[in-house]
CSV table of N, CA and C in Angstrom, one decimal:
chain,number,residue,atom,x,y,z
A,1,MET,N,70.0,126.8,134.9
A,1,MET,CA,69.7,127.4,133.6
A,1,MET,C,70.5,128.7,133.4
A,2,LEU,N,70.4,129.7,134.3
A,2,LEU,CA,71.1,130.9,134.3
A,2,LEU,C,71.7,131.2,135.6
A,3,THR,N,72.8,131.9,135.7
A,3,THR,CA,73.5,132.2,136.9
A,3,THR,C,73.8,133.7,137.0
A,4,LEU,N,73.6,134.3,138.2
A,4,LEU,CA,74.0,135.7,138.4
A,4,LEU,C,75.2,135.6,139.4
A,5,THR,N,76.2,136.4,139.0
A,5,THR,CA,77.3,136.5,140.0
A,5,THR,C,76.9,137.4,141.2
A,6,ASP,N,77.7,137.3,142.2
A,6,ASP,CA,77.4,138.1,143.4
A,6,ASP,C,77.3,139.6,143.0
A,7,LYS,N,78.3,140.1,142.2
A,7,LYS,CA,78.3,141.5,141.8
A,7,LYS,C,77.1,141.9,141.0
A,8,ALA,N,76.6,141.0,140.1
A,8,ALA,CA,75.4,141.3,139.3
A,8,ALA,C,74.2,141.4,140.3
A,9,GLN,N,74.1,140.4,141.2
A,9,GLN,CA,73.0,140.4,142.2
A,9,GLN,C,73.0,141.7,143.0
A,10,GLU,N,74.2,142.1,143.5
A,10,GLU,CA,74.3,143.3,144.3
A,10,GLU,C,73.9,144.6,143.5
A,11,THR,N,74.3,144.6,142.2
A,11,THR,CA,74.0,145.7,141.4
A,11,THR,C,72.5,145.8,141.1
A,12,LEU,N,71.9,144.7,140.8
A,12,LEU,CA,70.4,144.6,140.5
A,12,LEU,C,69.7,145.0,141.8
A,13,GLN,N,70.1,144.5,142.9
A,13,GLN,CA,69.4,144.8,144.2
A,13,GLN,C,69.5,146.3,144.5
A,14,GLY,N,70.6,146.9,144.2
A,14,GLY,CA,70.7,148.4,144.3
A,14,GLY,C,69.8,149.1,143.4
A,15,LEU,N,69.7,148.7,142.2
A,15,LEU,CA,68.8,149.3,141.2
A,15,LEU,C,67.3,149.2,141.7
A,16,ILE,N,67.0,148.0,142.2
A,16,ILE,CA,65.6,147.8,142.7
A,16,ILE,C,65.3,148.7,143.8
A,17,GLU,N,66.3,148.8,144.8
A,17,GLU,CA,66.1,149.7,146.0
A,17,GLU,C,65.9,151.2,145.5
A,18,LYS,N,66.8,151.6,144.6
A,18,LYS,CA,66.7,153.0,144.1
A,18,LYS,C,65.4,153.3,143.4
A,19,SER,N,64.8,152.3,142.8
A,19,SER,CA,63.6,152.6,142.0
A,19,SER,C,62.4,153.0,142.9
A,20,GLY,N,62.4,152.4,144.1
A,20,GLY,CA,61.3,152.7,145.0
A,20,GLY,C,60.0,151.9,144.6
A,21,LYS,N,60.1,151.0,143.6
A,21,LYS,CA,59.0,150.3,143.1
A,21,LYS,C,59.1,148.9,143.7
A,22,PRO,N,57.9,148.2,143.7
A,22,PRO,CA,57.9,146.8,144.2
A,22,PRO,C,58.4,145.8,143.1
A,23,LEU,N,59.7,145.9,142.7
A,23,LEU,CA,60.2,145.1,141.7
A,23,LEU,C,60.7,143.8,142.3
A,24,THR,N,60.5,142.7,141.6
A,24,THR,CA,60.9,141.4,142.2
A,24,THR,C,62.0,140.6,141.4
A,25,GLY,N,62.2,141.1,140.2
A,25,GLY,CA,63.2,140.4,139.4
A,25,GLY,C,63.6,141.0,138.1
A,26,LEU,N,64.4,140.3,137.3
A,26,LEU,CA,65.0,140.7,136.1
A,26,LEU,C,64.4,139.8,135.0
A,27,ARG,N,63.7,140.5,134.0
A,27,ARG,CA,63.2,139.7,132.8
A,27,ARG,C,64.3,139.8,131.8
A,28,ILE,N,64.7,138.6,131.2
A,28,ILE,CA,65.7,138.6,130.2
A,28,ILE,C,65.2,137.9,129.0
A,29,ALA,N,65.6,138.5,127.8
A,29,ALA,CA,65.2,138.0,126.5
A,29,ALA,C,66.4,138.1,125.6
A,30,ALA,N,66.3,137.4,124.5
A,30,ALA,CA,67.3,137.5,123.4
A,30,ALA,C,66.6,137.8,122.2
A,31,ASP,N,66.7,139.1,121.7
A,31,ASP,CA,65.9,139.5,120.6
A,31,ASP,C,66.8,139.5,119.3
A,32,MET,N,66.1,139.3,118.2
A,32,MET,CA,66.8,139.3,116.9
A,32,MET,C,67.1,140.8,116.6
A,33,ALA,N,68.3,141.2,116.7
A,33,ALA,CA,68.7,142.6,116.6
A,33,ALA,C,70.3,142.6,116.5
A,34,GLY,N,70.8,143.8,116.2
A,34,GLY,CA,72.2,144.0,116.2
A,34,GLY,C,72.9,143.5,115.0
A,35,CYS,N,74.2,143.8,114.8
A,35,CYS,CA,74.9,143.4,113.6
A,35,CYS,C,75.2,141.9,113.5
A,36,ALA,N,75.2,141.2,114.7
A,36,ALA,CA,75.5,139.8,114.7
A,36,ALA,C,74.3,138.9,114.7
A,37,GLY,N,73.1,139.5,115.0
A,37,GLY,CA,71.8,138.8,114.9
A,37,GLY,C,71.0,138.7,116.1
A,38,VAL,N,71.7,138.7,117.3
A,38,VAL,CA,70.9,138.5,118.6
A,38,VAL,C,71.5,139.5,119.6
A,39,LYS,N,70.5,140.1,120.4
A,39,LYS,CA,70.9,141.1,121.4
A,39,LYS,C,70.1,140.8,122.7
A,40,TYR,N,70.8,140.9,123.8
A,40,TYR,CA,70.1,140.7,125.1
A,40,TYR,C,69.2,141.9,125.4
A,41,ARG,N,68.0,141.6,126.0
A,41,ARG,CA,67.1,142.7,126.5
A,41,ARG,C,66.8,142.4,127.9
A,42,LEU,N,67.1,143.4,128.8
A,42,LEU,CA,66.9,143.2,130.2
A,42,LEU,C,65.9,144.3,130.7
A,43,ALA,N,65.0,143.8,131.7
A,43,ALA,CA,64.1,144.8,132.3
A,43,ALA,C,63.8,144.4,133.7
A,44,LEU,N,63.9,145.3,134.6
A,44,LEU,CA,63.4,145.0,136.0
A,44,LEU,C,61.9,145.1,136.0
A,45,VAL,N,61.3,144.1,136.6
A,45,VAL,CA,59.8,144.0,136.6
A,45,VAL,C,59.3,143.6,137.9
A,46,SER,N,58.0,143.9,138.1
A,46,SER,CA,57.3,143.5,139.4
A,46,SER,C,56.9,142.0,139.3
A,47,ASN,N,56.4,141.6,138.2
A,47,ASN,CA,55.9,140.2,138.1
A,47,ASN,C,56.3,139.6,136.7
A,48,PRO,N,56.5,138.3,136.7
A,48,PRO,CA,56.8,137.6,135.4
A,48,PRO,C,55.5,137.6,134.5
A,49,GLU,N,55.8,137.4,133.3
A,49,GLU,CA,54.7,137.0,132.4
A,49,GLU,C,54.2,135.6,132.7
A,50,PRO,N,53.0,135.3,132.4
A,50,PRO,CA,52.5,133.9,132.8
A,50,PRO,C,53.3,132.8,132.3
A,51,ASP,N,53.9,132.9,131.1
A,51,ASP,CA,54.7,131.7,130.6
A,51,ASP,C,56.2,131.8,130.8
A,52,ASP,N,56.7,132.8,131.5
A,52,ASP,CA,58.1,133.0,131.8
A,52,ASP,C,58.7,131.8,132.6
A,53,HIS,N,59.9,131.4,132.3
A,53,HIS,CA,60.6,130.4,133.1
A,53,HIS,C,61.2,131.3,134.3
A,54,ILE,N,61.1,130.8,135.5
A,54,ILE,CA,61.5,131.5,136.7
A,54,ILE,C,62.7,130.8,137.3
A,55,VAL,N,63.8,131.6,137.5
A,55,VAL,CA,65.0,131.1,138.1
A,55,VAL,C,65.2,131.9,139.4
A,56,ASP,N,65.1,131.2,140.5
A,56,ASP,CA,65.3,131.8,141.9
A,56,ASP,C,66.7,132.1,142.2
A,57,CYS,N,67.1,133.3,142.4
A,57,CYS,CA,68.5,133.7,142.7
A,57,CYS,C,68.6,134.3,144.1
A,58,GLY,N,67.7,133.8,145.0
A,58,GLY,CA,67.8,134.3,146.4
A,58,GLY,C,66.9,135.5,146.5
A,59,LEU,N,67.5,136.7,146.6
A,59,LEU,CA,66.7,138.0,146.9
A,59,LEU,C,65.9,138.4,145.7
A,60,LEU,N,66.3,137.9,144.5
A,60,LEU,CA,65.5,138.3,143.3
A,60,LEU,C,65.4,137.1,142.4
A,61,LYS,N,64.6,137.3,141.4
A,61,LYS,CA,64.4,136.2,140.4
A,61,LYS,C,64.7,136.6,139.0
A,62,LEU,N,65.1,135.7,138.2
A,62,LEU,CA,65.3,135.9,136.8
A,62,LEU,C,64.0,135.3,136.1
A,63,TYR,N,63.4,136.1,135.2
A,63,TYR,CA,62.3,135.7,134.4
A,63,TYR,C,62.7,135.6,133.0
A,64,VAL,N,62.8,134.4,132.5
A,64,VAL,CA,63.3,134.1,131.2
A,64,VAL,C,62.2,133.9,130.2
A,65,VAL,N,62.2,134.7,129.1
A,65,VAL,CA,61.2,134.6,128.0
A,65,VAL,C,61.3,133.2,127.5
A,66,PRO,N,60.2,132.4,127.4
A,66,PRO,CA,60.3,131.0,127.1
A,66,PRO,C,60.9,130.7,125.7
A,67,GLN,N,60.6,131.6,124.7
A,67,GLN,CA,61.2,131.4,123.4
A,67,GLN,C,62.7,131.5,123.4
A,68,ASN,N,63.3,132.1,124.4
A,68,ASN,CA,64.7,132.3,124.4
A,68,ASN,C,65.4,131.4,125.4
A,69,ALA,N,64.7,130.5,126.1
A,69,ALA,CA,65.3,129.7,127.1
A,69,ALA,C,66.4,128.8,126.6
A,70,GLU,N,66.3,128.2,125.5
A,70,GLU,CA,67.3,127.3,124.9
A,70,GLU,C,68.6,128.1,124.7
A,71,ILE,N,68.5,129.3,124.1
A,71,ILE,CA,69.8,130.0,123.8
A,71,ILE,C,70.4,130.6,125.0
A,72,LEU,N,69.7,130.7,126.1
A,72,LEU,CA,70.2,131.3,127.3
A,72,LEU,C,70.7,130.3,128.3
A,73,ILE,N,70.5,129.0,128.1
A,73,ILE,CA,70.9,127.9,129.0
A,73,ILE,C,72.4,128.0,129.3
A,74,GLY,N,72.8,128.0,130.5
A,74,GLY,CA,74.2,128.0,130.9
A,74,GLY,C,74.8,129.4,131.0
A,75,THR,N,74.1,130.5,130.7
A,75,THR,CA,74.6,131.8,130.7
A,75,THR,C,74.9,132.3,132.1
A,76,THR,N,76.0,132.9,132.3
A,76,THR,CA,76.3,133.6,133.6
A,76,THR,C,76.3,135.1,133.3
A,77,ILE,N,75.5,135.8,134.1
A,77,ILE,CA,75.4,137.3,134.0
A,77,ILE,C,76.2,137.9,135.1
A,78,ASP,N,77.1,138.8,134.7
A,78,ASP,CA,78.0,139.5,135.7
A,78,ASP,C,77.8,141.0,135.5
A,79,PHE,N,78.4,141.8,136.4
A,79,PHE,CA,78.4,143.2,136.2
A,79,PHE,C,79.9,143.6,136.3
A,80,ALA,N,80.4,144.4,135.3
A,80,ALA,CA,81.7,144.8,135.3
A,80,ALA,C,81.8,146.3,135.2
A,81,GLU,N,82.8,146.9,135.9
A,81,GLU,CA,83.0,148.3,135.8
A,81,GLU,C,84.3,148.6,135.0
A,82,THR,N,84.3,149.6,134.1
A,82,THR,CA,85.4,150.0,133.3
A,82,THR,C,85.6,151.5,133.5
A,83,GLU,N,86.6,152.0,132.9
A,83,GLU,CA,86.8,153.5,133.0
A,83,GLU,C,85.7,154.2,132.2
A,84,LYS,N,85.0,153.5,131.4
A,84,LYS,CA,83.9,154.2,130.6
A,84,LYS,C,82.6,154.0,131.3
A,85,GLY,N,82.5,153.3,132.4
A,85,GLY,CA,81.3,153.1,133.1
A,85,GLY,C,81.1,151.6,133.5
A,86,GLY,N,79.9,151.2,133.8
A,86,GLY,CA,79.7,149.8,134.1
A,86,GLY,C,78.6,149.2,133.3
A,87,GLY,N,78.5,147.9,133.3
A,87,GLY,CA,77.4,147.3,132.5
A,87,GLY,C,77.4,145.8,132.8
A,88,PHE,N,76.3,145.2,132.4
A,88,PHE,CA,76.2,143.7,132.6
A,88,PHE,C,76.9,143.0,131.4
A,89,THR,N,77.6,141.9,131.8
A,89,THR,CA,78.2,141.1,130.8
A,89,THR,C,77.6,139.7,130.8
A,90,PHE,N,77.8,139.0,129.7
A,90,PHE,CA,77.1,137.7,129.6
A,90,PHE,C,78.2,136.7,129.1
A,91,ASP,N,78.3,135.6,129.8
A,91,ASP,CA,79.2,134.5,129.4
A,91,ASP,C,78.2,133.4,129.0
A,92,ASN,N,78.0,133.3,127.7
A,92,ASN,CA,76.9,132.4,127.1
A,92,ASN,C,77.6,131.4,126.3
A,93,PRO,N,77.6,130.1,126.7
A,93,PRO,CA,78.2,129.0,126.0
A,93,PRO,C,77.6,128.7,124.6
A,94,ASN,N,76.4,129.3,124.4
A,94,ASN,CA,75.7,129.0,123.1
A,94,ASN,C,76.0,130.0,122.0
A,95,THR,N,76.8,131.0,122.2
A,95,THR,CA,77.1,131.9,121.2
A,95,THR,C,78.1,131.4,120.2
A,96,ALA,N,77.9,131.8,118.9
A,96,ALA,CA,78.8,131.3,117.8
A,96,ALA,C,79.8,132.5,117.5
A,97,GLY,N,79.7,133.6,118.2
A,97,GLY,CA,80.6,134.7,117.9
A,97,GLY,C,79.9,136.0,118.3
A,98,MET,N,80.8,137.0,118.5
A,98,MET,CA,80.3,138.4,118.8
A,98,MET,C,80.5,139.3,117.6
A,99,CYS,N,79.7,140.3,117.5
A,99,CYS,CA,79.9,141.3,116.5
A,99,CYS,C,81.1,142.2,116.9
A,100,ALA,N,81.6,143.0,116.0
A,100,ALA,CA,82.8,143.8,116.3
A,100,ALA,C,82.6,144.8,117.4
A,101,CYS,N,81.3,145.4,117.5
A,101,CYS,CA,81.1,146.4,118.5
A,101,CYS,C,80.8,145.7,119.9
A,102,GLY,N,80.6,144.4,119.9
A,102,GLY,CA,80.4,143.7,121.2
A,102,GLY,C,79.0,143.8,121.8
A,103,LYS,N,78.0,144.4,121.0
A,103,LYS,CA,76.7,144.6,121.5
A,103,LYS,C,75.7,143.5,121.1
A,104,SER,N,76.1,142.6,120.2
A,104,SER,CA,75.2,141.5,119.8
A,104,SER,C,76.0,140.3,119.5
A,105,PHE,N,75.4,139.1,119.3
A,105,PHE,CA,76.1,137.9,119.1
A,105,PHE,C,75.3,137.0,118.1
A,106,ALA,N,76.1,136.1,117.6
A,106,ALA,CA,75.5,135.1,116.7
A,106,ALA,C,75.2,133.8,117.5
A,107,ALA,N,74.1,133.2,117.2
A,107,ALA,CA,73.7,132.0,117.9
A,107,ALA,C,73.7,130.8,117.0
């Protein structure tokens, strides 16, 4: 369903360790927002919501909001560092295009 690269897993594991909280995974959603229509929403959480789809990624889990599962199928999440900082990137085969600012996509 979804894939985390090694770099994304390492980054998330580091964020979880830094938090000092009993976090178990990353909840991912695709909200209607942004100039192209859809924007990713990520949150480190302790537990999934009862209806979340769970993807086991080894040391952590991805919790996928069920309403967004179809649009997220096949997505690879990575972490990239640039001279302006770092951030998560998404290679989603279901996008129809990105907005000019690169923060949202059309589905």
